[in-house]
Amino acid sequence: MRCPRCKSSRIQRGYSDARMPLRVVGLHELLCNKCGLEFKRLDPLRKLKRAPSSEIDTYGDRRRVPRYPAHLSATIHLAEKNHLDPGKVSYSEPSRGHCESISKYGLTLSFVGTRFTEEQLSLVGQLLFVTIDLPNGPIDAVVSIVAHERSGGEQGKRLVGVSVLNMNDSDTARLAAYLDKCAEREHVLALDSRD
């Protein structure tokens, strides 16, 4: 049984009882432990207990949209808003990197030896202008840094998690087509692994 709002399987019996005639036919008040929604469902065998569910949602269930691993080349610019003209943005010299994961709303970018400083890449909210080379053509996006880490010590690879702020309609369509192909490929791999 799943929650009708968030689709979580962490369901318990609610703290208020349904009316007696409804309980006789097995209709009970239920509570989602993830989003707190109270709803009524049939549970004639009384499998659900009143105690909170001990089941744990998997990591993938917390995402709004699927994220796919990738190895795509990327060109990254620091983007700075012009304080004199708020509608204009200036871009730094480009740096090369890779897109290591991709979704509709965000990317993971990696750098090895970049022209950007540690402070610039660790500043949450820093704007970047990114061009990702998809197999079906490049896409451009203005993104904002949400997370940063360095793997492998001082000379290691820098990873930056970004959320997509702005992308034109044709690039959005191109990204959606690419993500659909990733979903098909992942589905085929899942079917192959069951054999």
PDB file of C-alpha atoms in Angstrom:
ATOM      1  CA  MET A   1       0.000   0.000   0.000  1.00  0.00           C
ATOM      2  CA  ARG A   2       1.303   3.465  -0.888  1.00  0.00           C
ATOM      3  CA  CYS A   3       0.455   7.034   0.089  1.00  0.00           C
ATOM      4  CA  PRO A   4      -1.736   8.722  -2.544  1.00  0.00           C
ATOM      5  CA  ARG A   5       0.218  11.990  -2.210  1.00  0.00           C
ATOM      6  CA  CYS A   6       3.925  11.094  -2.003  1.00  0.00           C
ATOM      7  CA  LYS A   7       3.785   7.394  -3.026  1.00  0.00           C
ATOM      8  CA  SER A   8       5.728   6.332   0.089  1.00  0.00           C
ATOM      9  CA  SER A   9       5.218   2.829   1.439  1.00  0.00           C
ATOM     10  CA  ARG A  10       5.751   4.035   5.034  1.00  0.00           C
ATOM     11  CA  ILE A  11       2.098   3.733   6.139  1.00  0.00           C
ATOM     12  CA  GLN A  12       0.645   3.070   9.581  1.00  0.00           C
ATOM     13  CA  ARG A  13      -2.855   2.964  11.027  1.00  0.00           C
ATOM     14  CA  GLY A  14      -3.995   6.449  12.024  1.00  0.00           C
ATOM     15  CA  TYR A  15      -4.598   7.634  15.600  1.00  0.00           C
ATOM     16  CA  SER A  16      -8.305   8.304  15.148  1.00  0.00           C
ATOM     17  CA  ASP A  17     -10.662   5.387  14.560  1.00  0.00           C
ATOM     18  CA  ALA A  18     -13.151   5.241  11.728  1.00  0.00           C
ATOM     19  CA  ARG A  19     -16.813   4.770  12.629  1.00  0.00           C
ATOM     20  CA  MET A  20     -17.793   1.282  13.761  1.00  0.00           C
ATOM     21  CA  PRO A  21     -19.718   0.251  10.590  1.00  0.00           C
ATOM     22  CA  LEU A  22     -16.704   1.250   8.470  1.00  0.00           C
ATOM     23  CA  ARG A  23     -14.289  -0.686  10.685  1.00  0.00           C
ATOM     24  CA  VAL A  24     -16.456  -3.800  10.382  1.00  0.00           C
ATOM     25  CA  VAL A  25     -15.946  -3.813   6.588  1.00  0.00           C
ATOM     26  CA  GLY A  26     -12.216  -3.120   7.038  1.00  0.00           C
ATOM     27  CA  LEU A  27     -12.024   0.604   6.244  1.00  0.00           C
ATOM     28  CA  HIS A  28      -9.466   2.298   8.499  1.00  0.00           C
ATOM     29  CA  GLU A  29      -7.925   5.729   8.948  1.00  0.00           C
ATOM     30  CA  LEU A  30      -4.286   5.532   7.758  1.00  0.00           C
ATOM     31  CA  LEU A  31      -1.325   7.887   8.189  1.00  0.00           C
ATOM     32  CA  CYS A  32       1.696   8.389   5.941  1.00  0.00           C
ATOM     33  CA  ASN A  33       4.926   8.579   7.969  1.00  0.00           C
ATOM     34  CA  LYS A  34       6.683  10.506   5.214  1.00  0.00           C
ATOM     35  CA  CYS A  35       4.327  13.393   4.369  1.00  0.00           C
ATOM     36  CA  GLY A  36       1.758  13.172   7.199  1.00  0.00           C
ATOM     37  CA  LEU A  37      -1.288  12.672   4.976  1.00  0.00           C
ATOM     38  CA  GLU A  38      -4.284  11.061   6.710  1.00  0.00           C
ATOM     39  CA  PHE A  39      -6.503   9.001   4.410  1.00  0.00           C
ATOM     40  CA  LYS A  40      -8.939   6.075   4.518  1.00  0.00           C
ATOM     41  CA  ARG A  41      -8.217   2.701   2.909  1.00  0.00           C
ATOM     42  CA  LEU A  42      -9.328  -0.883   3.207  1.00  0.00           C
ATOM     43  CA  ASP A  43      -7.239  -3.031   5.542  1.00  0.00           C
ATOM     44  CA  PRO A  44      -9.635  -5.892   6.367  1.00  0.00           C
ATOM     45  CA  LEU A  45      -6.895  -8.168   7.732  1.00  0.00           C
ATOM     46  CA  ARG A  46      -5.516  -5.384   9.970  1.00  0.00           C
ATOM     47  CA  LYS A  47      -1.967  -5.784   8.647  1.00  0.00           C
ATOM     48  CA  LEU A  48      -1.077  -2.176   9.462  1.00  0.00           C
ATOM     49  CA  LYS A  49      -0.262  -1.358  13.085  1.00  0.00           C
ATOM     50  CA  ARG A  50      -0.779   1.891  14.930  1.00  0.00           C
ATOM     51  CA  ALA A  51       2.978   2.234  15.589  1.00  0.00           C
ATOM     52  CA  PRO A  52       5.088   4.243  13.105  1.00  0.00           C
ATOM     53  CA  SER A  53       6.375   2.239  10.172  1.00  0.00           C
ATOM     54  CA  SER A  54       9.958   1.038  10.577  1.00  0.00           C
ATOM     55  CA  GLU A  55      10.394   0.650   6.823  1.00  0.00           C
ATOM     56  CA  ILE A  56      12.966   3.017   5.296  1.00  0.00           C
ATOM     57  CA  ASP A  57      12.423   4.719   1.962  1.00  0.00           C
ATOM     58  CA  THR A  58      15.261   4.083  -0.438  1.00  0.00           C
ATOM     59  CA  TYR A  59      17.579   6.945  -1.377  1.00  0.00           C
ATOM     60  CA  GLY A  60      16.116   7.200  -4.890  1.00  0.00           C
ATOM     61  CA  ASP A  61      12.622   7.830  -3.541  1.00  0.00           C
ATOM     62  CA  ARG A  62      13.619  11.269  -2.237  1.00  0.00           C
ATOM     63  CA  ARG A  63      14.248  12.812  -5.646  1.00  0.00           C
ATOM     64  CA  ARG A  64      11.691  14.817  -7.577  1.00  0.00           C
ATOM     65  CA  VAL A  65      12.977  13.424 -10.880  1.00  0.00           C
ATOM     66  CA  PRO A  66      15.382  10.620 -11.839  1.00  0.00           C
ATOM     67  CA  ARG A  67      19.099  11.392 -12.065  1.00  0.00           C
ATOM     68  CA  TYR A  68      21.237   9.499 -14.597  1.00  0.00           C
ATOM     69  CA  PRO A  69      24.993   8.920 -14.595  1.00  0.00           C
ATOM     70  CA  ALA A  70      26.774  10.543 -17.524  1.00  0.00           C
ATOM     71  CA  HIS A  71      30.201  11.280 -18.918  1.00  0.00           C
ATOM     72  CA  LEU A  72      29.630  14.363 -21.050  1.00  0.00           C
ATOM     73  CA  SER A  73      32.117  17.124 -21.804  1.00  0.00           C
ATOM     74  CA  ALA A  74      31.207  20.555 -20.477  1.00  0.00           C
ATOM     75  CA  THR A  75      32.368  24.129 -20.866  1.00  0.00           C
ATOM     76  CA  ILE A  76      31.881  26.188 -17.717  1.00  0.00           C
ATOM     77  CA  HIS A  77      32.006  29.963 -17.184  1.00  0.00           C
ATOM     78  CA  LEU A  78      31.600  31.890 -13.948  1.00  0.00           C
ATOM     79  CA  ALA A  79      28.645  34.230 -14.379  1.00  0.00           C
ATOM     80  CA  GLU A  80      28.603  37.576 -12.566  1.00  0.00           C
ATOM     81  CA  LYS A  81      25.639  39.935 -12.478  1.00  0.00           C
ATOM     82  CA  ASN A  82      26.453  43.450 -13.615  1.00  0.00           C
ATOM     83  CA  HIS A  83      25.740  45.770 -10.678  1.00  0.00           C
ATOM     84  CA  LEU A  84      25.304  48.815 -12.979  1.00  0.00           C
ATOM     85  CA  ASP A  85      22.847  47.061 -15.305  1.00  0.00           C
ATOM     86  CA  PRO A  86      20.928  44.326 -13.433  1.00  0.00           C
ATOM     87  CA  GLY A  87      19.696  42.727 -16.666  1.00  0.00           C
ATOM     88  CA  LYS A  88      23.210  41.963 -17.910  1.00  0.00           C
ATOM     89  CA  VAL A  89      25.595  39.198 -16.934  1.00  0.00           C
ATOM     90  CA  SER A  90      29.327  38.965 -17.614  1.00  0.00           C
ATOM     91  CA  TYR A  91      31.141  35.651 -18.097  1.00  0.00           C
ATOM     92  CA  SER A  92      34.661  34.578 -17.159  1.00  0.00           C
ATOM     93  CA  GLU A  93      37.067  32.723 -19.433  1.00  0.00           C
ATOM     94  CA  PRO A  94      35.822  29.160 -19.971  1.00  0.00           C
ATOM     95  CA  SER A  95      37.074  26.114 -18.136  1.00  0.00           C
ATOM     96  CA  ARG A  96      36.702  22.529 -19.339  1.00  0.00           C
ATOM     97  CA  GLY A  97      35.016  19.897 -17.206  1.00  0.00           C
ATOM     98  CA  HIS A  98      32.666  16.954 -17.298  1.00  0.00           C
ATOM     99  CA  CYS A  99      29.030  16.380 -16.455  1.00  0.00           C
ATOM    100  CA  GLU A 100      28.956  13.267 -14.240  1.00  0.00           C
ATOM    101  CA  SER A 101      25.211  13.090 -13.584  1.00  0.00           C
ATOM    102  CA  ILE A 102      22.256  14.805 -15.172  1.00  0.00           C
ATOM    103  CA  SER A 103      18.558  15.321 -14.477  1.00  0.00           C
ATOM    104  CA  LYS A 104      15.800  17.703 -15.472  1.00  0.00           C
ATOM    105  CA  TYR A 105      16.594  20.039 -12.564  1.00  0.00           C
ATOM    106  CA  GLY A 106      20.303  19.642 -11.886  1.00  0.00           C
ATOM    107  CA  LEU A 107      23.789  18.440 -12.801  1.00  0.00           C
ATOM    108  CA  THR A 108      26.962  17.213 -11.147  1.00  0.00           C
ATOM    109  CA  LEU A 109      30.019  18.829 -12.721  1.00  0.00           C
ATOM    110  CA  SER A 110      33.625  17.762 -12.202  1.00  0.00           C
ATOM    111  CA  PHE A 111      36.847  19.701 -12.705  1.00  0.00           C
ATOM    112  CA  VAL A 112      40.465  18.603 -12.634  1.00  0.00           C
ATOM    113  CA  GLY A 113      42.847  21.559 -12.752  1.00  0.00           C
ATOM    114  CA  THR A 114      40.557  24.505 -13.289  1.00  0.00           C
ATOM    115  CA  ARG A 115      41.067  28.232 -13.551  1.00  0.00           C
ATOM    116  CA  PHE A 116      38.473  28.845 -10.826  1.00  0.00           C
ATOM    117  CA  THR A 117      39.500  29.191  -7.192  1.00  0.00           C
ATOM    118  CA  GLU A 118      38.282  26.986  -4.372  1.00  0.00           C
ATOM    119  CA  GLU A 119      36.357  29.949  -2.931  1.00  0.00           C
ATOM    120  CA  GLN A 120      34.531  30.603  -6.210  1.00  0.00           C
ATOM    121  CA  LEU A 121      33.417  26.975  -6.538  1.00  0.00           C
ATOM    122  CA  SER A 122      32.441  26.513  -2.897  1.00  0.00           C
ATOM    123  CA  LEU A 123      30.181  29.587  -2.783  1.00  0.00           C
ATOM    124  CA  VAL A 124      26.586  28.332  -2.613  1.00  0.00           C
ATOM    125  CA  GLY A 125      24.474  30.399  -5.000  1.00  0.00           C
ATOM    126  CA  GLN A 126      27.397  31.218  -7.350  1.00  0.00           C
ATOM    127  CA  LEU A 127      26.073  31.412 -10.918  1.00  0.00           C
ATOM    128  CA  LEU A 128      27.691  29.425 -13.723  1.00  0.00           C
ATOM    129  CA  PHE A 129      26.995  29.371 -17.456  1.00  0.00           C
ATOM    130  CA  VAL A 130      27.377  25.783 -18.654  1.00  0.00           C
ATOM    131  CA  THR A 131      27.408  24.191 -22.109  1.00  0.00           C
ATOM    132  CA  ILE A 132      26.925  20.413 -22.007  1.00  0.00           C
ATOM    133  CA  ASP A 133      27.713  18.398 -25.143  1.00  0.00           C
ATOM    134  CA  LEU A 134      24.845  15.912 -25.397  1.00  0.00           C
ATOM    135  CA  PRO A 135      24.911  13.282 -28.161  1.00  0.00           C
ATOM    136  CA  ASN A 136      21.884  15.001 -29.771  1.00  0.00           C
ATOM    137  CA  GLY A 137      23.500  18.472 -29.632  1.00  0.00           C
ATOM    138  CA  PRO A 138      24.808  20.962 -27.060  1.00  0.00           C
ATOM    139  CA  ILE A 139      22.646  22.618 -24.430  1.00  0.00           C
ATOM    140  CA  ASP A 140      23.310  25.898 -22.603  1.00  0.00           C
ATOM    141  CA  ALA A 141      22.078  26.642 -19.093  1.00  0.00           C
ATOM    142  CA  VAL A 142      22.534  29.143 -16.303  1.00  0.00           C
ATOM    143  CA  VAL A 143      22.968  27.139 -13.106  1.00  0.00           C
ATOM    144  CA  SER A 144      23.510  27.845  -9.424  1.00  0.00           C
ATOM    145  CA  ILE A 145      25.931  25.966  -7.150  1.00  0.00           C
ATOM    146  CA  VAL A 146      24.186  24.060  -4.349  1.00  0.00           C
ATOM    147  CA  ALA A 147      27.015  21.753  -3.164  1.00  0.00           C
ATOM    148  CA  HIS A 148      30.793  21.395  -3.523  1.00  0.00           C
ATOM    149  CA  GLU A 149      33.366  18.789  -2.534  1.00  0.00           C
ATOM    150  CA  ARG A 150      36.916  17.798  -3.395  1.00  0.00           C
ATOM    151  CA  SER A 151      37.842  14.137  -3.675  1.00  0.00           C
ATOM    152  CA  GLY A 152      41.408  12.869  -3.401  1.00  0.00           C
ATOM    153  CA  GLY A 153      43.062  15.630  -1.337  1.00  0.00           C
ATOM    154  CA  GLU A 154      44.400  19.021  -2.408  1.00  0.00           C
ATOM    155  CA  GLN A 155      45.107  18.017  -6.020  1.00  0.00           C
ATOM    156  CA  GLY A 156      41.968  15.870  -6.374  1.00  0.00           C
ATOM    157  CA  LYS A 157      38.908  16.264  -8.506  1.00  0.00           C
ATOM    158  CA  ARG A 158      36.398  18.989  -7.634  1.00  0.00           C
ATOM    159  CA  LEU A 159      32.723  18.035  -7.747  1.00  0.00           C
ATOM    160  CA  VAL A 160      30.041  20.709  -7.911  1.00  0.00           C
ATOM    161  CA  GLY A 161      26.319  20.033  -7.626  1.00  0.00           C
ATOM    162  CA  VAL A 162      24.237  22.645  -9.427  1.00  0.00           C
ATOM    163  CA  SER A 163      20.562  23.344  -9.995  1.00  0.00           C
ATOM    164  CA  VAL A 164      19.311  24.587 -13.344  1.00  0.00           C
ATOM    165  CA  LEU A 165      17.953  28.150 -13.175  1.00  0.00           C
ATOM    166  CA  ASN A 166      17.445  29.063 -16.829  1.00  0.00           C
ATOM    167  CA  MET A 167      17.455  27.171 -20.118  1.00  0.00           C
ATOM    168  CA  ASN A 168      15.797  28.101 -23.416  1.00  0.00           C
ATOM    169  CA  ASP A 169      12.918  26.032 -24.836  1.00  0.00           C
ATOM    170  CA  SER A 170      14.878  24.248 -27.568  1.00  0.00           C
ATOM    171  CA  ASP A 171      17.606  23.191 -25.111  1.00  0.00           C
ATOM    172  CA  THR A 172      14.943  22.044 -22.631  1.00  0.00           C
ATOM    173  CA  ALA A 173      13.406  19.867 -25.368  1.00  0.00           C
ATOM    174  CA  ARG A 174      16.836  18.480 -26.315  1.00  0.00           C
ATOM    175  CA  LEU A 175      17.560  17.659 -22.647  1.00  0.00           C
ATOM    176  CA  ALA A 176      14.155  15.966 -22.266  1.00  0.00           C
ATOM    177  CA  ALA A 177      14.819  13.802 -25.347  1.00  0.00           C
ATOM    178  CA  TYR A 178      18.233  12.806 -23.949  1.00  0.00           C
ATOM    179  CA  LEU A 179      16.751  11.957 -20.529  1.00  0.00           C
ATOM    180  CA  ASP A 180      14.042   9.840 -22.208  1.00  0.00           C
ATOM    181  CA  LYS A 181      16.779   7.812 -23.936  1.00  0.00           C
ATOM    182  CA  CYS A 182      18.593   7.424 -20.597  1.00  0.00           C
ATOM    183  CA  ALA A 183      15.362   6.140 -19.005  1.00  0.00           C
ATOM    184  CA  GLU A 184      14.840   3.628 -21.838  1.00  0.00           C
ATOM    185  CA  ARG A 185      18.437   2.428 -21.552  1.00  0.00           C
ATOM    186  CA  GLU A 186      18.119   2.051 -17.769  1.00  0.00           C
ATOM    187  CA  HIS A 187      14.844   0.131 -18.191  1.00  0.00           C
ATOM    188  CA  VAL A 188      16.461  -2.254 -20.704  1.00  0.00           C
ATOM    189  CA  LEU A 189      19.423  -2.821 -18.359  1.00  0.00           C
ATOM    190  CA  ALA A 190      17.036  -3.566 -15.486  1.00  0.00           C
ATOM    191  CA  LEU A 191      15.198  -6.146 -17.622  1.00  0.00           C
ATOM    192  CA  ASP A 192      18.483  -7.756 -18.703  1.00  0.00           C
ATOM    193  CA  SER A 193      19.685  -8.090 -15.102  1.00  0.00           C
ATOM    194  CA  ARG A 194      16.577 -10.158 -14.157  1.00  0.00           C
ATOM    195  CA  ASP A 195      17.508 -12.962 -16.585  1.00  0.00           C
TER     196      ASP A 195
END
